Amino acid sequence: MSQTASADHAAGIAGTGSAVPAIATSGLRKSFGSRVALHDLTLAVQPGEVFGFLGPNGAGKTTAMKILLGLVRPSGGEALIFGRSPAEPAARRRVGYLPEHFRFQEWATGAELLDFHGRLAGLGGTELAGRIPELLERVGLAGRGGERVRRYSKGMTQRLGLALAILHRPDLVLLDEPTSALDPVGRREVRELVRELAAAGVTVFLNSHLLTEVEAVCDRVAIVSQGRVLASGPLDDLAGAVTQLRLLLDRADRELLALLGRHGEVVAVEGTAVTLAVGTLDVAPDLARLLVTSGYRLYGLVPVQRSLEDVFVDLVGEVREG
Amino acid sequence: MSVLVVARWTLLEARRRRLVLAGVALSVAFVALFALGYALLYHDQQRAVVEAEVLGAGVLSAREELLAVSSLLLVLGLYGVQFLGALLGLFLGVASVSPEIDSGALHAVLARPLSRLQYLLGRFLALAGLLAAYVLVMSGALLLTARVVAGFTPGDARRVVGLMLLEVLILLAVSLLGSTVLPTLANGVVMLALFGVAWLGGILGFVATIPPGNELLANLGTAAGLLLPADAVWRGASFHVLPPSFLAATSLAGGAQDGPPFVSTAPMAPAMLAWALAYPVACLAVAVAAFRRRDL
């Protein structure tokens, strides 16, 4: 996105200046027949945030996004974008969307598709004439706008989809698995695009099951599985919610485990190495002194920061087993 | 505004999918064939009239025969046009919405500030425009042929063309409605079956007029016409093609149909005409209501 576009955005956000969340849902529910796709989804995304909606395939991520776009009607609860129901067409004026399977009318050329969507978004012909080549350039499709979408590779189609999503300089962009068809270079480009959007004050709502991608760009995440939010919060809090200490001692006897058990939960014992889950890292110095005074030889005490992937696998695994 | 954007997009699609090109090419072939056949048959009949004049017998009835042939040949050609137009209307309607849902191309479109009503209206208007152009050009070409070759013009050509337009719009509207609620293939099957029922209803109605007449058959024919007033509207149009002398001859024959089974020698009942006019509007209203509820 160009510099001027970014400035436009900043001005737009400052102009609205309200505390209305970009996205707010409460008790959102959707069932298709007997299958419940979404249970009681409640979340709020503030303007300017990059929000990651994480979950395994079939978790209800796409359903939630479609409700936010008025494509699917909720069975219960409420969804609002900038304080308005997405069922009202005018409420979607400030929203850009990249669908999961990024399928577009294949008989059209990329430029025609951009023109069509631009006009639907309320842009004029002269504005579009300048905007379309700029966008094609931005997503790496410079010079390919005259080709039929049918001839595009999957990666090119997804790039076109990204151009469609940011075409009208929206304030909120919903991206459903935006890098599924891209190679590593393309993925990096999308990460840069998301960062640029965020820098320009655009709210980004990102559906993904690619954790590294979410970790790289999101401010906050929600982890969903089987239609429920399992955890949500700032990325650092979520990944650090459960802190672990890894201790290396001369021996790991029953007394030691009992002593450690009073300060946390013993997660694993491998030889004389013990992994202890603790509420806060502040117990570490005291624990070190206690161990030494109790006659243990302490070779190492290292806090282990869990990755988002660990949190994800634990949470989703629990739900599947439970 | 958005309605026009969608309509323009739909016309571009028709062009890109070579629908317009194929339609024009086949129409030219149809009109050429009709003109040739019309001229040949008319001149044959004309020779028969000249021979009758030479013999000095039955000249008047021979001239009436010529008029009857001119009009029946025209009605036959128009029957072909309405049949092609009807199928075209069904195909365009069947392909109007559900393939876009199935392919997923509609998701990005309807996520725009575009209501489902606007989308459906845009689709309908563009397709109706294409169909109207088809019917106007084709029926106009046939009427012109009859006029040039035989000097024959139906009493109310405007009503003929108007009713033929109404018929294709009815078929477009009902298949567009089907397209918002059914998968493409299922909709195609249902629409062809409905079209067949309406056609059969027309035939039953025709058979019912053969003396001594059969009220049950007539009622069945009317019921089929109410279900889908396509054939009934065509019959209404065909009535206006036939010359008064032909109609008078039929009424002398005791009200029994004398022409081919796919034309009507009686005008359309006003109630049926009112129903036929309301039908496409009702179909569109139901389509919008159903499409608004549909999850994509």
XYZ file of C-alpha atoms in Angstrom:
618
model
C 0.000 0.000 0.000
C 1.279 3.463 -0.869
C 2.302 6.151 1.552
C -0.687 8.319 0.732
C -3.014 5.418 1.339
C -1.488 4.930 4.759
C -1.939 8.594 5.544
C -5.565 8.385 4.422
C -6.076 5.552 6.825
C -4.513 7.271 9.754
C -6.725 10.279 9.090
C -9.783 8.078 8.755
C -9.199 6.395 12.070
C -8.438 9.646 13.829
C -11.572 11.132 12.287
C -13.864 8.490 13.695
C -12.037 8.741 17.008
C -14.586 6.566 18.773
C -14.127 3.623 21.069
C -16.533 1.464 19.060
C -14.856 -1.906 18.596
C -14.079 -2.906 15.024
C -15.565 -6.306 15.790
C -17.779 -7.267 18.701
C -19.600 -10.521 19.124
C -21.562 -11.743 22.092
C -22.892 -15.240 22.589
C -22.641 -15.852 18.863
C -23.969 -19.264 17.895
C -24.476 -21.071 14.624
C -25.754 -24.524 13.919
C -26.247 -26.208 10.573
C -28.966 -28.750 11.246
C -27.773 -30.777 14.207
C -24.135 -29.801 13.735
C -23.098 -26.888 15.898
C -20.411 -24.894 14.120
C -20.116 -22.122 16.672
C -20.951 -22.132 20.391
C -21.248 -18.934 22.300
C -18.489 -16.862 20.685
C -17.810 -13.647 22.538
C -14.938 -11.419 21.537
C -14.026 -7.828 20.836
C -11.386 -6.526 18.480
C -10.364 -2.904 18.871
C -9.644 -0.620 15.913
C -6.036 -0.919 14.796
C -5.511 -4.341 16.322
C -4.182 -7.359 14.465
C -6.239 -10.219 15.812
C -5.447 -13.870 15.165
C -8.270 -16.366 15.151
C -6.561 -19.685 15.575
C -7.909 -23.157 15.443
C -7.700 -26.511 13.723
C -9.619 -27.143 10.517
C -13.359 -27.268 11.168
C -13.149 -25.239 14.375
C -15.727 -22.711 13.214
C -13.299 -19.972 12.153
C -14.719 -19.548 8.669
C -18.293 -19.631 9.954
C -17.497 -16.850 12.414
C -15.917 -14.772 9.656
C -18.866 -15.304 7.334
C -21.245 -14.126 10.048
C -19.123 -10.980 10.401
C -19.655 -10.369 6.674
C -23.374 -11.045 6.608
C -22.864 -14.142 4.453
C -24.197 -16.466 7.141
C -27.022 -15.695 9.550
C -26.271 -16.480 13.194
C -28.580 -18.904 15.015
C -28.208 -16.850 18.173
C -26.252 -14.048 19.756
C -25.052 -10.885 18.094
C -22.239 -9.790 15.815
C -21.344 -6.168 15.127
C -18.761 -4.501 12.916
C -18.044 -0.910 13.912
C -21.202 -1.086 15.985
C -23.508 -2.116 13.144
C -24.994 -5.383 12.041
C -23.086 -6.886 9.103
C -26.444 -7.809 7.594
C -26.801 -4.126 6.623
C -24.941 -3.646 3.347
C -23.751 -0.169 4.364
C -22.019 -1.634 7.425
C -19.761 -3.622 5.096
C -18.541 -0.521 3.267
C -15.406 -0.271 5.410
C -14.623 -3.979 5.292
C -12.285 -5.947 3.039
C -12.402 -9.724 2.784
C -10.262 -12.518 1.430
C -12.355 -15.721 1.283
C -10.855 -19.026 2.316
C -10.835 -20.618 -1.117
C -10.359 -17.314 -2.991
C -12.551 -18.382 -5.885
C -13.468 -15.652 -8.312
C -15.244 -15.455 -11.662
C -12.699 -17.239 -13.817
C -13.936 -15.860 -17.123
C -12.917 -12.343 -16.093
C -9.465 -10.818 -16.139
C -7.799 -9.761 -12.916
C -8.227 -6.094 -13.785
C -11.922 -6.546 -14.649
C -12.508 -8.275 -11.336
C -10.818 -5.420 -9.478
C -12.902 -2.923 -11.433
C -16.151 -4.768 -10.641
C -15.381 -5.021 -6.936
C -14.155 -1.440 -6.846
C -17.433 -0.179 -8.266
C -19.405 -2.301 -5.799
C -17.312 -0.757 -3.037
C -18.303 2.681 -4.302
C -15.115 3.743 -6.125
C -15.404 5.722 -9.332
C -14.021 4.836 -12.738
C -11.200 7.381 -12.781
C -10.130 6.503 -9.256
C -10.043 2.829 -10.184
C -8.025 3.448 -13.321
C -5.181 4.641 -11.123
C -5.778 2.312 -8.224
C -5.847 -1.006 -10.120
C -2.297 -0.985 -11.563
C -1.008 0.223 -8.193
C -2.698 -2.691 -6.421
C -1.527 -5.274 -8.943
C 1.986 -4.002 -8.399
C 1.512 -4.100 -4.635
C 0.557 -7.796 -4.571
C 3.151 -8.864 -7.121
C 0.873 -9.165 -10.153
C 2.197 -6.197 -12.117
C 1.513 -6.653 -15.827
C -0.789 -9.644 -15.269
C -4.055 -7.741 -14.880
C -5.113 -8.380 -18.471
C -4.996 -12.166 -18.129
C -8.047 -14.259 -17.380
C -8.268 -15.478 -13.795
C -8.654 -18.994 -15.255
C -5.007 -18.828 -16.313
C -3.742 -17.704 -12.893
C -1.909 -20.137 -10.647
C -3.317 -20.694 -7.155
C -0.752 -18.387 -5.666
C -1.585 -15.646 -8.181
C -5.285 -16.028 -7.462
C -4.638 -15.633 -3.757
C -2.587 -12.520 -4.446
C -5.472 -11.172 -6.512
C -7.755 -11.953 -3.575
C -5.518 -9.887 -1.304
C -5.685 -7.009 -3.772
C -9.496 -7.281 -3.745
C -9.490 -7.240 0.060
C -7.535 -3.971 0.328
C -8.884 -2.404 -2.881
C -11.093 0.255 -1.308
C -8.728 1.108 1.573
C -10.920 -0.551 4.202
C -10.690 0.069 7.943
C -11.168 -3.617 8.712
C -9.711 -6.497 6.743
C -10.833 -10.075 7.281
C -8.369 -12.610 5.918
C -9.356 -16.268 5.896
C -6.193 -18.392 5.658
C -4.432 -15.754 3.537
C -1.262 -17.714 2.818
C -2.622 -21.208 2.185
C -1.524 -21.210 -1.462
C 1.647 -19.182 -1.136
C 5.279 -20.218 -1.082
C 7.580 -19.013 1.722
C 8.386 -15.806 -0.159
C 4.706 -15.109 -0.675
C 4.018 -15.772 2.990
C 6.615 -13.275 4.027
C 5.093 -10.721 1.665
C 1.689 -11.251 3.251
C 3.204 -10.769 6.710
C 4.698 -7.496 5.494
C 1.356 -6.472 4.039
C -0.401 -7.173 7.340
C 2.227 -5.154 9.195
C 1.797 -2.258 6.777
C -1.962 -2.364 7.219
C -1.519 -2.379 10.986
C 0.909 0.531 10.765
C -1.716 2.441 8.804
C -4.261 1.838 11.565
C -6.245 -0.835 9.772
C -7.796 -3.542 11.911
C -6.880 -7.019 10.707
C -8.781 -10.153 11.629
C -6.818 -13.185 10.556
C -8.079 -16.763 10.449
C -5.309 -19.279 10.410
C -4.106 -22.617 11.544
C -0.523 -21.582 10.765
C 0.809 -20.664 14.188
C 4.084 -19.143 13.159
C 2.230 -16.787 10.869
C -0.037 -15.652 13.674
C 2.841 -15.377 16.123
C 4.690 -13.169 13.673
C 1.988 -10.566 13.114
C -0.792 -10.672 15.695
C -1.222 -8.517 18.776
C -3.902 -10.697 20.251
C -5.204 -14.152 19.528
C -8.142 -16.371 20.324
C -7.766 -20.124 20.106
C -10.937 -21.891 19.028
C -11.802 -25.520 18.701
C -15.129 -27.151 17.963
C -16.819 -23.788 17.955
C -15.618 -22.633 21.374
C -12.961 -20.148 22.422
C -10.456 -22.069 24.528
C -8.206 -19.146 25.332
C -7.755 -15.583 24.237
C -5.563 -12.663 25.070
C -2.404 -10.825 24.098
C 0.050 -13.159 22.452
C 2.679 -12.793 25.186
C 0.211 -13.490 27.989
C -1.207 -16.496 26.246
C 2.112 -18.084 25.447
C 3.421 -17.218 28.907
C 0.256 -18.063 30.813
C 1.804 -21.228 32.119
C 5.438 -20.844 32.941
C 7.719 -23.767 33.440
C 11.044 -24.145 35.172
C 13.535 -26.729 34.100
C 15.787 -27.928 36.958
C 18.923 -30.001 36.712
C 20.026 -31.584 40.001
C 22.351 -34.252 41.308
C 19.396 -36.498 42.166
C 15.639 -36.568 41.835
C 14.314 -38.514 44.798
C 10.893 -38.660 46.384
C 11.707 -35.915 48.899
C 12.723 -33.603 46.107
C 9.480 -34.170 44.191
C 7.498 -33.573 47.381
C 9.397 -30.357 48.010
C 8.941 -29.151 44.443
C 5.271 -30.118 44.534
C 4.718 -27.480 47.200
C 5.879 -24.754 44.785
C 4.333 -25.914 41.557
C 3.303 -28.921 39.548
C 5.858 -31.480 38.457
C 5.259 -31.947 34.751
C 8.070 -34.303 33.825
C 11.028 -36.108 35.345
C 13.764 -37.313 33.034
C 16.662 -38.767 34.979
C 17.685 -35.962 37.308
C 16.030 -33.275 35.206
C 12.683 -32.058 36.438
C 10.189 -29.810 34.653
C 8.049 -27.843 37.049
C 5.023 -25.748 36.115
C 4.813 -22.627 38.273
C 2.380 -19.761 38.579
C 5.040 -17.100 38.324
C 8.717 -16.898 37.624
C 9.171 -15.120 40.969
C 9.388 -18.450 42.786
C 12.690 -19.250 41.022
C 15.194 -17.482 43.366
C 13.487 -18.792 46.513
C 13.326 -22.269 45.071
C 17.056 -22.171 44.281
C 17.949 -21.165 47.845
C 15.612 -23.811 49.303
C 17.089 -26.568 47.159
C 20.642 -25.649 48.089
C 19.856 -25.408 51.805
C 18.092 -28.775 51.594
C 21.338 -30.321 50.416
C 20.726 -30.682 46.709
C 23.359 -29.715 44.164
C 21.731 -27.459 41.612
C 23.326 -27.562 38.144
C 20.747 -25.584 36.316
C 17.478 -23.668 36.673
C 16.032 -22.314 33.454
C 12.620 -20.768 32.791
C 11.016 -22.349 29.733
C 8.822 -20.036 27.668
C 6.157 -22.063 25.950
C 5.504 -21.374 22.306
C 2.071 -20.634 20.944
C 2.207 -24.026 19.342
C 2.592 -25.712 22.743
C -0.384 -23.805 24.102
C -2.398 -24.596 21.005
C -1.609 -28.297 20.993
C -2.316 -28.603 24.720
C -5.638 -26.795 24.555
C -6.903 -28.400 21.386
C -5.655 -31.806 22.520
C -7.537 -31.480 25.807
C -10.760 -30.686 23.999
C -10.369 -33.624 21.648
C -9.649 -36.028 24.488
C -12.314 -34.549 26.746
C -26.255 2.012 -8.756
C -25.030 -1.364 -7.490
C -27.841 -3.002 -9.464
C -26.411 -1.535 -12.659
C -22.871 -2.604 -11.727
C -24.099 -6.186 -11.327
C -26.134 -5.989 -14.536
C -23.146 -4.727 -16.501
C -20.992 -7.473 -15.025
C -23.597 -10.068 -16.041
C -23.597 -8.781 -19.620
C -19.804 -8.947 -19.680
C -20.067 -12.540 -18.465
C -22.522 -13.398 -21.265
C -20.105 -11.965 -23.789
C -17.070 -13.674 -22.262
C -18.761 -17.034 -22.136
C -19.515 -16.624 -25.873
C -23.218 -16.815 -25.126
C -23.974 -13.774 -27.238
C -21.847 -14.977 -30.153
C -23.445 -18.439 -30.156
C -26.906 -16.927 -29.795
C -26.427 -14.556 -32.717
C -24.930 -17.231 -34.996
C -27.718 -19.720 -34.341
C -30.414 -17.070 -34.646
C -29.149 -15.995 -38.036
C -29.271 -19.644 -39.143
C -32.811 -20.023 -37.789
C -34.115 -16.896 -39.484
C -32.450 -17.813 -42.795
C -33.995 -21.275 -42.722
C -37.394 -19.852 -41.865
C -37.268 -17.256 -44.636
C -36.304 -19.865 -47.198
C -38.984 -22.344 -46.120
C -41.601 -19.611 -45.901
C -40.872 -18.340 -49.388
C -40.881 -21.829 -50.934
C -44.120 -22.957 -49.306
C -45.842 -19.657 -49.967
C -44.994 -19.727 -53.650
C -46.218 -23.316 -53.944
C -49.511 -22.282 -52.444
C -49.651 -19.226 -54.659
C -49.337 -21.440 -57.752
C -52.305 -23.458 -56.495
C -54.342 -20.251 -56.290
C -53.377 -19.263 -59.843
C -54.407 -22.711 -61.068
C -57.726 -22.345 -59.273
C -58.222 -18.981 -60.990
C -57.518 -20.569 -64.361
C -60.066 -23.228 -63.618
C -62.360 -20.437 -62.484
C -63.558 -22.279 -59.461
C -63.233 -21.644 -55.727
C -61.034 -18.587 -56.146
C -62.262 -16.964 -52.971
C -61.672 -20.042 -50.859
C -58.267 -20.484 -52.492
C -57.325 -16.917 -51.507
C -58.453 -17.569 -47.980
C -56.459 -20.748 -48.010
C -53.394 -18.717 -48.978
C -53.977 -16.344 -46.080
C -54.435 -19.245 -43.711
C -51.205 -20.827 -44.923
C -49.312 -17.530 -44.562
C -50.480 -17.098 -41.017
C -50.011 -20.727 -40.015
C -46.473 -20.756 -41.379
C -45.730 -17.590 -39.428
C -47.252 -19.005 -36.267
C -45.152 -22.125 -36.741
C -41.998 -20.019 -37.008
C -42.959 -17.959 -33.967
C -43.637 -21.177 -32.085
C -40.033 -22.109 -32.825
C -38.832 -18.728 -31.597
C -40.805 -18.931 -28.359
C -39.553 -22.471 -27.800
C -35.931 -21.431 -28.236
C -36.528 -18.298 -26.178
C -38.176 -20.353 -23.452
C -35.273 -22.780 -23.259
C -32.814 -19.901 -23.323
C -34.718 -18.241 -20.479
C -34.646 -21.455 -18.458
C -30.940 -22.024 -19.058
C -29.973 -18.452 -18.223
C -32.082 -18.523 -15.068
C -30.728 -21.897 -13.962
C -27.168 -20.624 -14.461
C -27.824 -17.258 -12.804
C -27.130 -17.765 -9.098
C -26.417 -21.312 -7.942
C -23.229 -21.853 -10.010
C -21.810 -18.700 -8.417
C -22.675 -20.076 -4.975
C -21.217 -23.509 -5.795
C -17.964 -22.069 -7.110
C -17.640 -19.727 -4.142
C -17.279 -16.696 -6.422
C -20.307 -15.101 -4.787
C -18.747 -14.889 -1.321
C -16.445 -12.013 -2.159
C -19.194 -10.246 -4.132
C -21.853 -10.381 -1.415
C -19.351 -9.322 1.243
C -19.393 -5.933 -0.531
C -21.936 -3.279 0.434
C -24.420 -4.945 -1.906
C -27.770 -6.295 -0.751
C -29.044 -9.618 -1.993
C -32.010 -7.819 -3.519
C -29.639 -5.615 -5.526
C -27.634 -8.630 -6.666
C -30.691 -10.576 -7.828
C -32.206 -7.535 -9.520
C -28.973 -6.842 -11.364
C -28.751 -10.427 -12.552
C -32.410 -10.493 -13.590
C -32.313 -7.179 -15.434
C -29.263 -8.121 -17.504
C -30.577 -11.565 -18.421
C -34.044 -10.194 -19.130
C -32.430 -7.634 -21.421
C -30.603 -10.346 -23.345
C -33.753 -12.436 -23.669
C -35.864 -9.472 -24.692
C -33.341 -8.581 -27.380
C -33.440 -12.167 -28.602
C -37.233 -12.346 -28.785
C -37.557 -8.881 -30.344
C -34.976 -9.493 -33.043
C -36.126 -13.009 -33.857
C -39.868 -12.376 -33.889
C -39.254 -9.099 -35.729
C -37.280 -10.948 -38.413
C -40.072 -13.500 -38.830
C -42.811 -10.871 -38.980
C -40.792 -8.967 -41.541
C -40.335 -12.121 -43.640
C -44.110 -12.771 -43.656
C -44.751 -9.191 -44.661
C -42.189 -9.100 -47.461
C -42.929 -12.541 -48.883
C -46.684 -12.806 -48.399
C -47.706 -9.291 -47.516
C -49.144 -10.729 -44.311
C -49.135 -8.879 -40.999
C -50.941 -10.116 -37.899
C -53.757 -7.920 -36.675
C -51.958 -7.055 -33.462
C -48.241 -7.740 -33.916
C -47.341 -5.706 -30.834
C -49.469 -7.900 -28.626
C -47.934 -11.019 -30.177
C -44.403 -9.866 -29.402
C -45.402 -8.503 -25.999
C -46.868 -11.808 -24.902
C -43.854 -13.719 -26.206
C -41.650 -11.412 -24.131
C -43.828 -12.073 -21.104
C -43.423 -15.815 -21.598
C -39.603 -15.757 -21.560
C -39.591 -13.417 -18.564
C -41.839 -15.843 -16.677
C -39.417 -18.679 -17.400
C -36.386 -16.592 -16.467
C -37.979 -15.502 -13.186
C -39.072 -18.986 -12.131
C -35.700 -20.561 -12.934
C -33.879 -17.716 -11.180
C -36.039 -18.435 -8.137
C -35.048 -22.106 -8.409
C -31.426 -21.040 -8.692
C -31.529 -19.321 -5.298
C -32.837 -22.398 -3.470
C -31.699 -25.469 -5.429
C -28.364 -26.801 -6.673
C -27.815 -26.159 -10.380
C -28.489 -29.632 -11.719
C -31.560 -30.229 -9.561
C -32.931 -26.860 -10.601
C -32.376 -27.693 -14.277
C -34.302 -30.932 -13.900
C -37.150 -29.293 -11.985
C -37.439 -26.435 -14.477
C -37.502 -28.689 -17.535
C -40.147 -30.845 -15.850
C -42.243 -27.774 -15.014
C -41.893 -26.538 -18.573
C -42.996 -29.959 -19.818
C -46.021 -29.943 -17.511
C -47.041 -26.500 -18.745
C -46.684 -27.648 -22.361
C -48.704 -30.793 -21.680
C -51.322 -28.663 -19.946
C -51.677 -26.666 -23.144
C -52.145 -29.821 -25.210
C -54.741 -31.126 -22.739
C -56.574 -27.832 -22.986
C -56.547 -28.169 -26.772
C -57.833 -31.752 -26.686
C -60.567 -30.676 -24.267
C -62.058 -28.373 -26.955
C -62.623 -31.250 -29.413
C -66.370 -31.989 -29.376
C -68.096 -33.070 -27.290
C -65.513 -31.416 -24.983
C -64.152 -32.603 -21.675
C -64.387 -30.380 -18.640
C -61.959 -32.357 -16.514
C -59.269 -32.157 -19.195
C -59.913 -28.442 -19.573
C -59.505 -27.963 -15.831
C -56.299 -29.977 -15.774
C -54.987 -27.821 -18.602
C -55.863 -24.666 -16.667
C -54.221 -26.019 -13.502
C -50.988 -26.703 -15.401
C -51.227 -23.188 -16.816
C -51.541 -21.730 -13.331
C -48.526 -23.712 -12.128
C -46.421 -22.197 -14.899
C -48.273 -19.878 -17.281
C -45.670 -20.165 -20.054
C -47.573 -22.208 -22.614
C -50.807 -20.384 -21.806
C -49.120 -17.062 -22.626
C -47.759 -18.448 -25.883
C -51.252 -19.586 -26.848
C -52.466 -16.101 -26.050
C -49.820 -14.722 -28.389
C -50.638 -17.218 -31.151
C -54.274 -16.147 -31.163
C -53.255 -12.683 -32.303
C -51.300 -14.058 -35.259
C -54.256 -15.848 -36.829
C -56.392 -13.826 -39.295
C -60.073 -13.199 -38.451
C -61.280 -15.244 -41.444
C -59.448 -18.271 -40.115
C -60.937 -17.758 -36.668
C -64.407 -17.292 -38.141
C -64.059 -20.557 -40.034
C -63.076 -22.324 -36.809
C -65.973 -20.905 -34.865
C -68.321 -22.030 -37.677
C -66.914 -25.508 -37.191
C -68.560 -25.511 -33.752
C -65.756 -24.055 -31.623
C -63.519 -27.025 -32.204
C -59.877 -26.226 -32.801
C -58.947 -26.493 -36.400
C -55.351 -25.305 -36.349
C -52.292 -27.111 -35.036
C -52.488 -28.233 -31.377
C -49.994 -25.611 -30.240
C -51.969 -22.525 -31.193
C -55.144 -21.142 -29.722
C -58.165 -19.868 -31.606
C -59.488 -18.194 -28.478
C -57.945 -15.167 -26.751
C -56.304 -15.542 -23.372
C -58.699 -15.342 -20.429
C -58.199 -11.982 -18.642
C -57.735 -13.752 -15.308
C -54.971 -15.912 -16.763
C -53.324 -12.846 -18.279
C -53.399 -11.098 -14.901
C -51.887 -14.186 -13.275
C -49.199 -14.367 -15.954
C -48.286 -10.711 -15.411
C -48.104 -11.169 -11.639
C -46.190 -14.452 -11.893
C -42.653 -13.163 -12.618
C -43.007 -10.438 -9.995
C -44.090 -13.023 -7.424
C -41.211 -15.332 -8.416
C -38.698 -12.522 -7.937
C -40.190 -11.555 -4.579
C -39.991 -15.149 -3.333
C -36.456 -15.459 -4.757
C -35.307 -12.390 -2.821
C -36.948 -13.595 0.398
C -35.413 -17.066 0.044
C -31.990 -15.759 -0.944
C -31.865 -13.374 2.015
C -32.213 -16.341 4.368
C -29.677 -18.475 2.611
C -26.306 -19.106 4.266
C -23.428 -18.994 1.830
